[in-house]
Tab-separated table of C-alpha atoms and ligand atoms in Angstrom:
chain	number	residue	atom	x	y	z
A	1477	UNK	CA	0.000	0.000	0.000
A	1478	UNK	CA	1.133	3.568	-0.753
A	1479	UNK	CA	1.104	5.906	2.268
A	1480	UNK	CA	1.086	9.704	2.159
A	1481	UNK	CA	2.408	11.746	5.072
A	1482	UNK	CA	1.474	15.436	5.125
A	1483	UNK	CA	3.694	17.228	7.626
A	1484	UNK	CA	7.298	16.036	7.489
A	1485	UNK	CA	8.323	17.298	10.928
A	1486	UNK	CA	9.157	15.163	13.944
A	1487	UNK	CA	5.881	13.197	14.067
A	1488	UNK	CA	5.531	12.690	10.311
A	1489	UNK	CA	9.150	11.617	9.909
A	1490	UNK	CA	9.024	9.275	12.931
A	1491	UNK	CA	5.929	7.625	11.458
A	1492	UNK	CA	7.623	7.324	8.065
A	1493	UNK	CA	10.742	5.864	9.654
A	1494	UNK	CA	8.730	3.265	11.590
A	1495	UNK	CA	6.703	2.333	8.476
A	1496	UNK	CA	9.854	2.029	6.353
A	1497	UNK	CA	11.743	-0.068	8.928
A	1498	UNK	CA	8.807	-2.434	9.384
A	1499	UNK	CA	8.123	-2.602	5.636
A	1500	UNK	CA	4.457	-1.837	6.307
A	1501	UNK	CA	4.051	0.104	3.056
A	1502	UNK	CA	5.340	-0.351	-0.484
A	1503	UNK	CA	5.738	3.411	-0.895
A	1504	UNK	CA	5.802	6.510	1.326
A	1505	UNK	CA	5.402	10.068	-0.009
A	1506	UNK	CA	6.148	13.055	2.230
A	1507	UNK	CA	4.405	16.385	1.548
A	1508	UNK	CA	5.154	19.574	3.481
A	1509	UNK	CA	4.944	23.271	2.655
A	1510	UNK	CA	8.631	23.205	3.510
A	1511	UNK	CA	9.449	21.138	0.413
A	1512	UNK	CA	13.162	21.037	1.246
A	1513	UNK	CA	12.405	19.454	4.624
A	1514	UNK	CA	10.139	16.843	3.019
A	1515	UNK	CA	12.881	15.947	0.498
A	1516	UNK	CA	15.523	15.740	3.234
A	1517	UNK	CA	13.384	13.485	5.444
A	1518	UNK	CA	12.602	11.201	2.506
A	1519	UNK	CA	16.265	10.931	1.537
A	1520	UNK	CA	17.417	10.268	5.107
A	1521	UNK	CA	14.773	7.577	5.678
A	1522	UNK	CA	15.496	6.030	2.258
A	1523	UNK	CA	19.052	5.462	3.488
A	1524	UNK	CA	17.703	3.299	6.332
A	1525	UNK	CA	15.652	1.131	3.968
A	1526	UNK	CA	18.509	-1.089	2.662
A	1527	UNK	CA	18.956	-2.331	6.239
A	1528	UNK	CA	15.330	-3.239	6.705
A	1529	UNK	CA	12.776	-3.433	3.890
A	1530	UNK	CA	12.012	-2.523	0.294
A	1531	UNK	CA	9.788	0.514	0.911
A	1532	UNK	CA	10.288	3.328	-1.631
A	1533	UNK	CA	10.462	6.701	0.152
A	1534	UNK	CA	9.979	9.962	-1.763
A	1535	UNK	CA	8.727	13.532	-1.341
A	1536	UNK	CA	6.570	15.647	-3.596
A	1537	UNK	CA	3.557	17.883	-4.010
A	1538	UNK	CA	-0.042	16.924	-3.192
A	1539	UNK	CA	-0.494	15.393	-6.668
A	1540	UNK	CA	2.056	12.741	-5.646
A	1541	UNK	CA	-0.457	11.405	-3.101
A	1542	UNK	CA	-2.450	9.885	-5.986
A	1543	UNK	CA	-3.248	6.244	-5.238
A	1544	UNK	CA	-2.432	6.457	-1.512
A	1545	UNK	CA	-4.511	4.065	0.608
A	1546	UNK	CA	-3.788	6.012	3.792
A	1547	UNK	CA	-2.734	9.631	4.291
A	1548	UNK	CA	-1.302	10.582	7.687
A	1549	UNK	CA	-1.975	14.201	8.665
A	1550	UNK	CA	0.825	15.437	10.919
A	1551	UNK	CA	1.047	19.051	9.737
A	1552	UNK	CA	0.724	21.951	12.122
A	1553	UNK	CA	2.197	23.357	15.298
A	1554	UNK	CA	3.011	21.426	18.446
A	1555	UNK	CA	2.952	22.440	22.100
A	1556	UNK	CA	5.569	24.701	23.629
A	1557	UNK	CA	6.580	23.801	27.212
A	1558	UNK	CA	3.555	24.327	29.496
A	1559	UNK	CA	1.081	24.724	26.620
A	1560	UNK	CA	-1.937	22.367	26.450
A	1561	UNK	CA	-2.998	20.545	23.295
A	1562	UNK	CA	-6.302	22.448	23.213
A	1563	UNK	CA	-4.410	25.749	22.944
A	1564	UNK	CA	-3.205	24.689	19.461
A	1565	UNK	CA	-6.709	24.449	18.053
A	1566	UNK	CA	-7.179	27.730	16.199
A	1567	UNK	CA	-3.785	27.534	14.468
A	1568	UNK	CA	-4.092	23.891	13.452
A	1569	UNK	CA	-7.712	24.231	12.299
A	1570	UNK	CA	-6.403	26.800	9.792
A	1571	UNK	CA	-3.726	24.338	8.626
A	1572	UNK	CA	-6.409	21.681	8.003
A	1573	UNK	CA	-8.490	24.195	6.037
A	1574	UNK	CA	-5.483	24.587	3.750
A	1575	UNK	CA	-4.592	20.920	3.292
A	1576	UNK	CA	-7.661	18.653	3.449
A	1577	UNK	CA	-9.101	19.694	0.061
A	1578	UNK	CA	-5.733	19.182	-1.638
A	1579	UNK	CA	-5.306	15.742	-0.060
A	1580	UNK	CA	-8.752	14.643	-1.212
A	1581	UNK	CA	-8.292	16.019	-4.740
A	1582	UNK	CA	-5.267	13.754	-5.113
A	1583	UNK	CA	-6.342	10.746	-3.024
A	1584	UNK	CA	-10.150	10.642	-2.757
A	1585	UNK	CA	-10.181	6.990	-1.649
A	1586	UNK	CA	-7.602	7.323	1.118
A	1587	UNK	CA	-8.306	6.717	4.784
A	1588	UNK	CA	-7.158	9.798	6.720
A	1589	UNK	CA	-5.130	9.222	9.893
A	1590	UNK	CA	-5.002	12.367	11.996
A	1591	UNK	CA	-2.084	12.997	14.377
A	1592	UNK	CA	-2.142	16.808	14.608
A	1593	UNK	CA	-3.233	18.119	18.020
A	1594	UNK	CA	-5.656	18.571	19.613
A	1595	UNK	CA	-6.152	15.284	17.818
A	1596	UNK	CA	-9.789	14.563	18.735
A	1597	UNK	CA	-11.049	17.952	17.626
A	1598	UNK	CA	-8.792	17.925	14.562
A	1599	UNK	CA	-10.335	14.566	13.676
A	1600	UNK	CA	-13.811	16.068	13.939
A	1601	UNK	CA	-12.731	19.023	11.794
A	1602	UNK	CA	-11.114	16.704	9.224
A	1603	UNK	CA	-14.320	14.663	9.099
A	1604	UNK	CA	-16.418	17.764	8.434
A	1605	UNK	CA	-14.024	19.304	5.898
A	1606	UNK	CA	-13.559	16.059	3.970
A	1607	UNK	CA	-17.167	14.884	3.984
A	1608	UNK	CA	-15.837	11.338	4.408
A	1609	UNK	CA	-17.651	8.837	6.631
A	1610	UNK	CA	-16.345	8.939	10.240
A	1611	UNK	CA	-15.008	5.383	9.933
A	1612	UNK	CA	-12.487	6.637	7.347
A	1613	UNK	CA	-11.172	9.640	9.314
A	1614	UNK	CA	-9.314	8.183	12.259
A	1615	UNK	CA	-7.488	10.148	14.941
A	1616	UNK	CA	-4.581	8.453	16.684
A	1617	UNK	CA	-6.490	9.455	19.807
A	1618	UNK	CA	-5.337	7.602	22.905
A	1619	UNK	CA	-3.313	4.953	21.069
A	1620	UNK	CA	-0.217	6.611	22.568
A	1621	UNK	CA	-1.698	7.112	26.050
A	1622	UNK	CA	-2.750	3.455	26.045
A	1623	UNK	CA	0.853	2.474	25.226
A	1624	UNK	CA	2.105	4.701	28.047
A	1625	UNK	CA	-0.422	3.128	30.447
A	1626	UNK	CA	0.642	-0.417	29.463
A	1627	UNK	CA	4.316	0.517	29.758
A	1628	UNK	CA	3.927	1.854	33.304
A	1629	UNK	CA	1.664	-0.984	34.487
A	1630	UNK	CA	4.067	-3.539	32.980
A	1631	UNK	CA	7.060	-1.855	34.560
A	1632	UNK	CA	5.386	-1.803	37.972
A	1633	UNK	CA	4.077	-5.380	37.847
A	1634	UNK	CA	7.221	-6.832	36.266
A	1635	UNK	CA	5.449	-8.106	33.146
A	1636	UNK	CA	5.896	-7.286	29.448
A	1637	UNK	CA	3.659	-4.386	28.357
A	1638	UNK	CA	2.355	-6.575	25.515
A	1639	UNK	CA	0.844	-8.853	28.181
A	1640	UNK	CA	-1.008	-5.884	29.684
A	1641	UNK	CA	-4.510	-5.269	28.340
A	1642	UNK	CA	-5.568	-1.823	29.484
A	1643	UNK	CA	-7.002	1.208	27.718
A	1644	UNK	CA	-7.060	4.971	28.043
A	1645	UNK	CA	-10.366	6.446	26.848
A	1646	UNK	CA	-11.747	9.879	25.974
A	1647	UNK	CA	-9.629	12.874	25.009
A	1648	UNK	CA	-5.984	12.514	24.016
A	1649	UNK	CA	-5.253	15.191	26.555
A	1650	UNK	CA	-5.689	16.377	30.094
A	1651	UNK	CA	-9.218	14.944	30.589
A	1652	UNK	CA	-8.340	11.413	29.444
A	1653	UNK	CA	-9.650	8.433	31.432
A	1654	UNK	CA	-7.376	5.602	32.543
A	1655	UNK	CA	-9.594	2.565	32.649
A	1656	UNK	CA	-8.359	0.680	35.723
A	1657	UNK	CA	-11.546	-1.312	36.306
A	1658	UNK	CA	-10.998	-3.514	33.228
A	1659	UNK	CA	-7.165	-3.492	33.174
A	1660	UNK	CA	-5.708	-6.998	32.966
A	1661	UNK	CA	-2.265	-8.610	32.965
A	1662	UNK	CA	-2.377	-11.948	31.210
A	1663	UNK	CA	-5.708	-13.456	32.212
A	1664	UNK	CA	-5.974	-11.705	35.582
A	1665	UNK	CA	-7.269	-8.341	36.686
A	1666	UNK	CA	-4.267	-6.176	37.541
A	1667	UNK	CA	-5.433	-6.305	41.186
A	1668	UNK	CA	-5.295	-10.124	41.253
A	1669	UNK	CA	-2.075	-10.187	39.252
A	1670	UNK	CA	-0.442	-7.809	41.747
A	1671	UNK	CA	-1.662	-9.929	44.671
A	1672	UNK	CA	-0.331	-13.179	43.129
A	1673	UNK	CA	3.014	-11.555	42.316
A	1674	UNK	CA	3.118	-9.840	45.741
A	1675	UNK	CA	3.542	-6.381	44.196
A	1676	UNK	CA	1.685	-3.523	45.910
A	1677	UNK	CA	-0.966	-1.824	43.756
A	1678	UNK	CA	-2.107	0.872	46.156
A	1679	UNK	CA	-4.076	4.025	45.379
A	1680	UNK	CA	-0.736	5.854	45.619
A	1681	UNK	CA	0.809	3.623	42.949
A	1682	UNK	CA	-2.222	4.121	40.714
A	1683	UNK	CA	-2.016	7.893	41.185
A	1684	UNK	CA	1.668	7.825	40.212
A	1685	UNK	CA	0.900	5.824	37.062
A	1686	UNK	CA	-2.016	8.148	36.229
A	1687	UNK	CA	0.288	11.158	36.528
A	1688	UNK	CA	2.956	9.448	34.405
A	1689	UNK	CA	0.473	8.786	31.607
A	1690	UNK	CA	-1.500	12.036	31.748
A	1691	UNK	CA	1.563	14.268	31.960
A	1692	UNK	CA	4.021	12.297	29.795
A	1693	UNK	CA	3.847	14.775	26.909
A	1694	UNK	CA	4.508	17.745	29.208
A	1695	UNK	CA	7.520	16.008	30.767
A	1696	UNK	CA	9.017	14.954	27.422
A	1697	UNK	CA	8.379	18.359	25.820
A	1698	UNK	CA	10.184	20.000	28.753
A	1699	UNK	CA	13.133	17.681	28.164
A	1700	UNK	CA	13.455	17.645	24.347
A	1701	UNK	CA	10.927	20.055	22.853
A	1702	UNK	CA	8.471	17.536	21.359
A	1703	UNK	CA	7.466	13.861	21.371
A	1704	UNK	CA	7.779	11.684	18.289
A	1705	UNK	CA	8.947	8.085	18.758
A	1706	UNK	CA	5.873	6.846	20.619
A	1707	UNK	CA	3.386	8.402	18.217
A	1708	UNK	CA	5.507	7.379	15.214
A	1709	UNK	CA	5.234	3.744	16.303
A	1710	UNK	CA	1.528	4.166	17.069
A	1711	UNK	CA	0.844	5.530	13.592
A	1712	UNK	CA	2.755	2.616	12.055
A	1713	UNK	CA	0.601	0.238	14.116
A	1714	UNK	CA	-2.550	1.873	12.766
A	1715	UNK	CA	-1.306	1.790	9.166
A	1716	UNK	CA	-0.478	-1.916	9.602
A	1717	UNK	CA	-3.965	-2.689	10.913
A	1718	UNK	CA	-5.446	-1.034	7.805
A	1719	UNK	CA	-2.941	-2.276	5.207
A	1720	UNK	CA	-3.281	-5.891	6.402
A	1721	UNK	CA	-7.000	-5.734	7.195
A	1722	UNK	CA	-6.200	-6.989	10.680
A	1723	UNK	CA	-9.465	-6.306	12.529
A	1724	UNK	CA	-7.287	-5.295	15.494
A	1725	UNK	CA	-8.648	-3.572	18.599
A	1726	UNK	CA	-7.009	-0.174	19.051
A	1727	UNK	CA	-8.055	2.874	21.065
A	1728	UNK	CA	-8.614	5.486	18.361
A	1729	UNK	CA	-10.716	8.584	17.885
A	1730	UNK	CA	-13.533	8.962	15.368
A	1731	UNK	CA	-16.712	11.017	15.390
A	1732	UNK	CA	-19.075	8.875	17.467
A	1733	UNK	CA	-22.875	9.302	17.456
A	1734	UNK	CA	-23.310	9.190	21.244
A	1735	UNK	CA	-20.909	8.850	24.193
A	1736	UNK	CA	-22.207	9.233	27.763
A	1737	UNK	CA	-25.123	11.322	26.451
A	1738	UNK	CA	-22.921	13.599	24.302
A	1739	UNK	CA	-23.793	13.492	20.613
A	1740	UNK	CA	-21.415	13.561	17.658
A	1741	UNK	CA	-18.114	13.820	19.448
A	1742	UNK	CA	-14.696	12.505	18.406
A	1743	UNK	CA	-12.856	10.721	21.207
A	1744	UNK	CA	-11.250	7.380	21.849
A	1745	UNK	CA	-12.759	4.101	22.863
A	1746	UNK	CA	-11.453	0.702	21.779
A	1747	UNK	CA	-12.486	0.060	18.179
A	1748	UNK	CA	-11.862	-2.646	15.596
A	1749	UNK	CA	-9.640	-1.398	12.756
A	1750	UNK	CA	-9.262	-3.020	9.336
A	1751	UNK	CA	-9.015	-2.228	5.633
A	1752	UNK	CA	-12.221	-0.159	5.667
A	1753	UNK	CA	-11.042	1.915	8.635
A	1754	UNK	CA	-13.008	1.586	11.867
A	1755	UNK	CA	-15.273	-1.438	11.544
A	1756	UNK	CA	-16.903	-1.472	15.016
A	1757	UNK	CA	-16.900	0.395	18.303
A	1758	UNK	CA	-16.379	-1.594	21.491
A	1759	UNK	CA	-17.854	0.283	24.427
A	1760	UNK	CA	-15.995	-1.071	27.463
A	1761	UNK	CA	-17.493	-1.877	30.835
A	1762	UNK	CA	-16.733	1.015	33.180
A	1763	UNK	CA	-17.225	1.697	36.864
A	1764	UNK	CA	-19.221	4.748	38.008
A	1765	UNK	CA	-16.185	7.015	38.308
A	1766	UNK	CA	-14.975	6.072	34.824
A	1767	UNK	CA	-18.431	6.706	33.323
A	1768	UNK	CA	-18.476	10.132	34.932
A	1769	UNK	CA	-14.925	10.990	33.793
A	1770	UNK	CA	-15.638	9.846	30.218
A	1771	UNK	CA	-18.771	12.006	30.145
A	1772	UNK	CA	-16.773	15.014	31.373
A	1773	UNK	CA	-14.110	14.398	28.712
A	1774	UNK	CA	-16.767	14.131	25.976
A	1775	UNK	CA	-18.469	17.356	27.124
A	1776	UNK	CA	-15.149	19.236	27.216
A	1777	UNK	CA	-14.317	18.185	23.650
A	1778	UNK	CA	-17.782	19.033	22.354
A	1779	UNK	CA	-17.854	22.439	24.050
A	1780	UNK	CA	-14.359	23.296	22.778
A	1781	UNK	CA	-15.339	22.414	19.215
A	1782	UNK	CA	-18.622	24.314	19.456
A	1783	UNK	CA	-16.739	27.444	20.589
A	1784	UNK	CA	-14.544	27.351	17.483
A	1785	UNK	CA	-15.870	29.180	14.437
A	1786	UNK	CA	-14.804	27.385	11.308
B	3077	NAI	N1	-1.499	12.591	18.307
B	3077	NAI	C1	-0.452	12.465	19.093
B	3077	NAI	O1	-0.381	11.559	19.941
B	3077	NAI	C2	0.668	13.423	18.921
B	3077	NAI	C3	0.455	14.540	18.166
B	3077	NAI	N2	1.451	15.457	17.990
B	3077	NAI	C4	1.115	16.608	17.182
B	3077	NAI	O2	1.575	16.433	15.844
B	3077	NAI	C5	1.712	17.720	15.229
B	3077	NAI	C6	3.083	17.787	14.551
B	3077	NAI	O3	4.096	17.767	15.535
B	3077	NAI	P1	5.639	17.796	15.130
B	3077	NAI	O4	5.885	16.888	14.001
B	3077	NAI	O5	6.413	17.664	16.375
B	3077	NAI	O6	5.768	19.302	14.597
B	3077	NAI	P2	6.856	19.845	13.568
B	3077	NAI	O7	6.842	21.323	13.700
B	3077	NAI	O8	8.142	19.115	13.729
B	3077	NAI	O9	6.249	19.429	12.156
B	3077	NAI	C7	5.079	19.990	11.652
B	3077	NAI	C8	5.257	20.120	10.156
B	3077	NAI	O10	4.029	20.596	9.603
B	3077	NAI	C9	4.378	21.414	8.498
B	3077	NAI	N3	3.254	22.297	8.181
B	3077	NAI	C10	2.738	23.277	8.959
B	3077	NAI	N4	1.705	23.876	8.307
B	3077	NAI	C11	1.589	23.244	7.107
B	3077	NAI	C12	0.717	23.421	5.999
B	3077	NAI	N5	-0.240	24.365	6.008
B	3077	NAI	N6	0.879	22.618	4.942
B	3077	NAI	C13	1.842	21.659	4.933
B	3077	NAI	N7	2.708	21.463	5.953
B	3077	NAI	C14	2.570	22.244	7.017
B	3077	NAI	C15	5.611	22.167	8.960
B	3077	NAI	O11	6.364	22.670	7.865
B	3077	NAI	C16	6.354	21.083	9.745
B	3077	NAI	O12	7.311	20.416	8.938
B	3077	NAI	C17	1.511	18.733	16.357
B	3077	NAI	O13	0.207	19.249	16.305
B	3077	NAI	C18	1.727	17.921	17.616
B	3077	NAI	O14	1.088	18.468	18.747
B	3077	NAI	C19	2.681	15.272	18.536
B	3077	NAI	C20	2.952	14.144	19.270
B	3077	NAI	C21	1.957	13.163	19.572
B	3078	PYR	C1	2.409	15.734	22.144
B	3078	PYR	C2	1.431	14.698	22.448
B	3078	PYR	O1	0.270	14.804	22.142
B	3078	PYR	C3	1.863	13.531	23.181
B	3078	PYR	O2	3.043	13.180	23.203
B	3078	PYR	O3	1.002	12.895	23.829
């Protein structure tokens, strides 16, 4: 499958690098209004390919996206230290106004994968601007937060993160909901796993993990200016699920008819992803506190979108 990546900065290039190393795509095309940057990223990543796969990596104008099965949207500004994702909205909504039409003119059949922040609202904007069905405009949503959650649970319990089955729901942002009530390690609830392994899983430990997940972006941005490896790998995972029609469960954001009483809001819940995009939503079982927090997250996203004139 041919993949387009619009926005050849840190996130776009990390996604391209992960896709090229894994050989997930036959071809990658970078597009950026900084054409020199797009060419440089493509050339640099192409030099990694002989070690790993046979992916062809190039750069070009929007017309070069013709035939792409997936186009990743990673164009726009990122957070400065201390800035929230929601504060990027006005600037990045303008970027999407400039690029979505051009992407669709060249690649009308592509599934759009949105990474630009605030990713849930940008996904809703991309859905409206493109006129595509919600199932084909997928925000990376909490795919990254879910990975962070699994990493920290695995580290604490002494088990591989791939054996941890736990999800972060709602906004990819400050109001996200760590779903402890259904978190499992292997076949056990994390509570029972911790008891069997004699590892404490106190409210204090949970609060530390919550803080580590919720504030990871702020911490990393303070240290190196931006985050890119985690989301680059997450975007590759999503492309793979689509390219190979995997029917894999991933926590991603699409416009959803109703969540906790809030209508038409883009946020993350676990969903099945395959060649047609999102195939099904899987509403998880939640405890009362998680229901309430997911409702608050949905209302925040909806109100923020409604306040934006576009
Ligand atoms: N969804 C997620 O989990 C994550 C999302 N992000 C978000 O991804 C976005 C990109 O972040 P970075 O790659 O670090 O930023 P960056 O500044 O390194 O790259 C952004 C690129 O977009 C390009 N661009 C800007 N406006 C454009 C336009 N109108 N047309 C074409 N290209 C345009 C710029 O030239 C630049 O190369 C940000 O909004 C950031 O917050 C970052 C990390 C994780
Ligand atoms: C920047 C961002 O959204 C993240 O790393 O979670």
